[in-house]
C-alpha positions as CSV (number, residue, x, y, z in Angstrom):
1,M,-113.3,59.8,53.3
2,I,-111.9,60.4,49.9
3,K,-113.9,63.1,48.2
4,R,-114.1,63.1,44.4
5,D,-114.6,66.2,42.3
6,Q,-117.9,65.5,40.4
7,T,-116.3,67.0,37.3
8,E,-113.5,64.4,37.4
9,I,-115.9,61.6,36.4
10,P,-117.5,62.4,33.0
11,Q,-121.2,62.1,32.5
12,P,-122.0,58.8,30.8
13,G,-122.9,59.0,27.2
14,L,-123.9,56.1,25.0
15,N,-122.7,52.7,26.2
16,P,-119.3,52.1,24.6
17,A,-119.6,48.3,24.7
18,A,-122.9,48.6,22.7
19,G,-121.1,50.9,20.3
20,V,-118.3,48.4,19.7
21,M,-120.8,45.7,19.1
22,E,-122.8,47.8,16.7
23,E,-119.7,48.9,14.8
24,T,-118.6,45.3,14.5
25,L,-122.0,44.2,13.1
26,E,-121.8,47.1,10.6
27,H,-118.2,46.3,9.6
28,Y,-119.0,42.7,8.8
29,E,-122.4,43.6,7.4
30,V,-124.2,41.3,9.8
31,T,-127.8,42.1,10.8
32,Q,-128.9,41.9,14.4
33,A,-131.2,39.0,13.4
34,R,-128.3,37.0,11.9
35,A,-126.0,37.8,14.9
36,S,-128.7,36.8,17.4
37,L,-129.3,33.5,15.6
38,A,-125.5,32.8,15.4
39,M,-125.1,33.6,19.1
40,K,-128.2,31.7,20.1
41,I,-129.8,34.7,21.9
42,N,-133.2,36.4,21.8
43,P,-133.1,39.1,19.0
44,S,-135.0,41.5,21.3
45,Y,-132.2,41.2,23.9
46,L,-129.5,42.1,21.4
47,N,-131.6,45.0,20.2
48,E,-132.1,46.3,23.7
49,V,-128.4,46.2,24.4
50,L,-127.6,48.0,21.2
51,K,-130.2,50.7,21.9
52,N,-128.9,51.3,25.4
53,K,-132.0,49.9,27.1
54,K,-130.0,47.1,28.8
55,G,-126.4,46.5,29.7
56,M,-124.2,43.8,28.4
57,S,-124.0,40.7,30.4
58,A,-120.8,38.6,30.8
59,E,-122.5,35.8,28.9
60,L,-123.4,38.1,26.0
61,A,-119.8,39.3,25.9
62,L,-118.5,35.7,25.7
63,R,-121.0,34.8,23.0
64,F,-120.0,38.0,21.0
65,Q,-116.3,37.1,21.4
66,H,-116.8,33.6,20.1
67,C,-118.9,34.9,17.2
68,F,-116.9,38.0,16.2
69,G,-113.5,37.7,17.9
70,V,-113.9,40.9,20.0
71,P,-112.4,40.2,23.5
72,A,-115.1,39.6,26.1
73,D,-113.1,41.2,28.8
74,Y,-112.7,44.4,26.8
75,L,-116.5,44.6,26.3
76,I,-117.0,43.9,30.1
77,R,-114.5,46.6,31.1
78,L,-116.3,49.1,28.8
79,Q,-119.7,48.1,30.3
80,A,-118.4,48.4,33.9
81,S,-117.0,51.8,33.2
82,H,-120.3,53.0,31.8
83,D,-122.2,51.5,34.7
84,F,-119.9,53.2,37.2
85,K,-120.4,56.6,35.6
86,K,-124.1,56.2,35.5
87,A,-124.3,55.1,39.2
88,H,-121.8,57.8,40.3
89,H,-123.8,60.6,38.8
90,A,-127.2,59.2,39.7
91,K,-126.6,57.8,43.2
92,S,-123.4,59.2,44.8
93,G,-125.1,62.0,46.7
94,T,-127.8,59.6,48.1
95,I,-125.2,57.0,49.0
96,E,-123.1,59.6,50.9
97,K,-126.1,60.5,53.0
98,E,-127.3,56.9,53.6
99,V,-124.1,55.0,54.2
100,E,-122.2,55.2,57.5
101,V,-118.5,55.7,57.3
102,L,-116.7,53.0,59.4
103,V,-113.1,53.7,58.3
104,T,-111.6,57.0,57.4
105,P,-108.6,56.7,55.1
106,A,-105.4,58.2,56.3
107,A,-104.6,61.5,54.7
């Protein structure tokens, strides 16, 4: 098994994908309500993403890309990295205890 030093993976901070979205809205002086209307999404969903209460979906990333030109794959990579850090710090100990090792990588 490949052991990872817990200090190698930083603790997750604020969701960087949400930060990019928020900065984009501020830069173009677009309100959440206006952006939600343009993207045809529920305003409360956008607000929950921007407030770190929900993660960004691939669909939201595509809608944001179409509306503001920010590449969806970039937003998804930011979201995935954030999700990994959260899961790693919250669940890696439990997973190591629960999951059976079937293959041990060669050293």
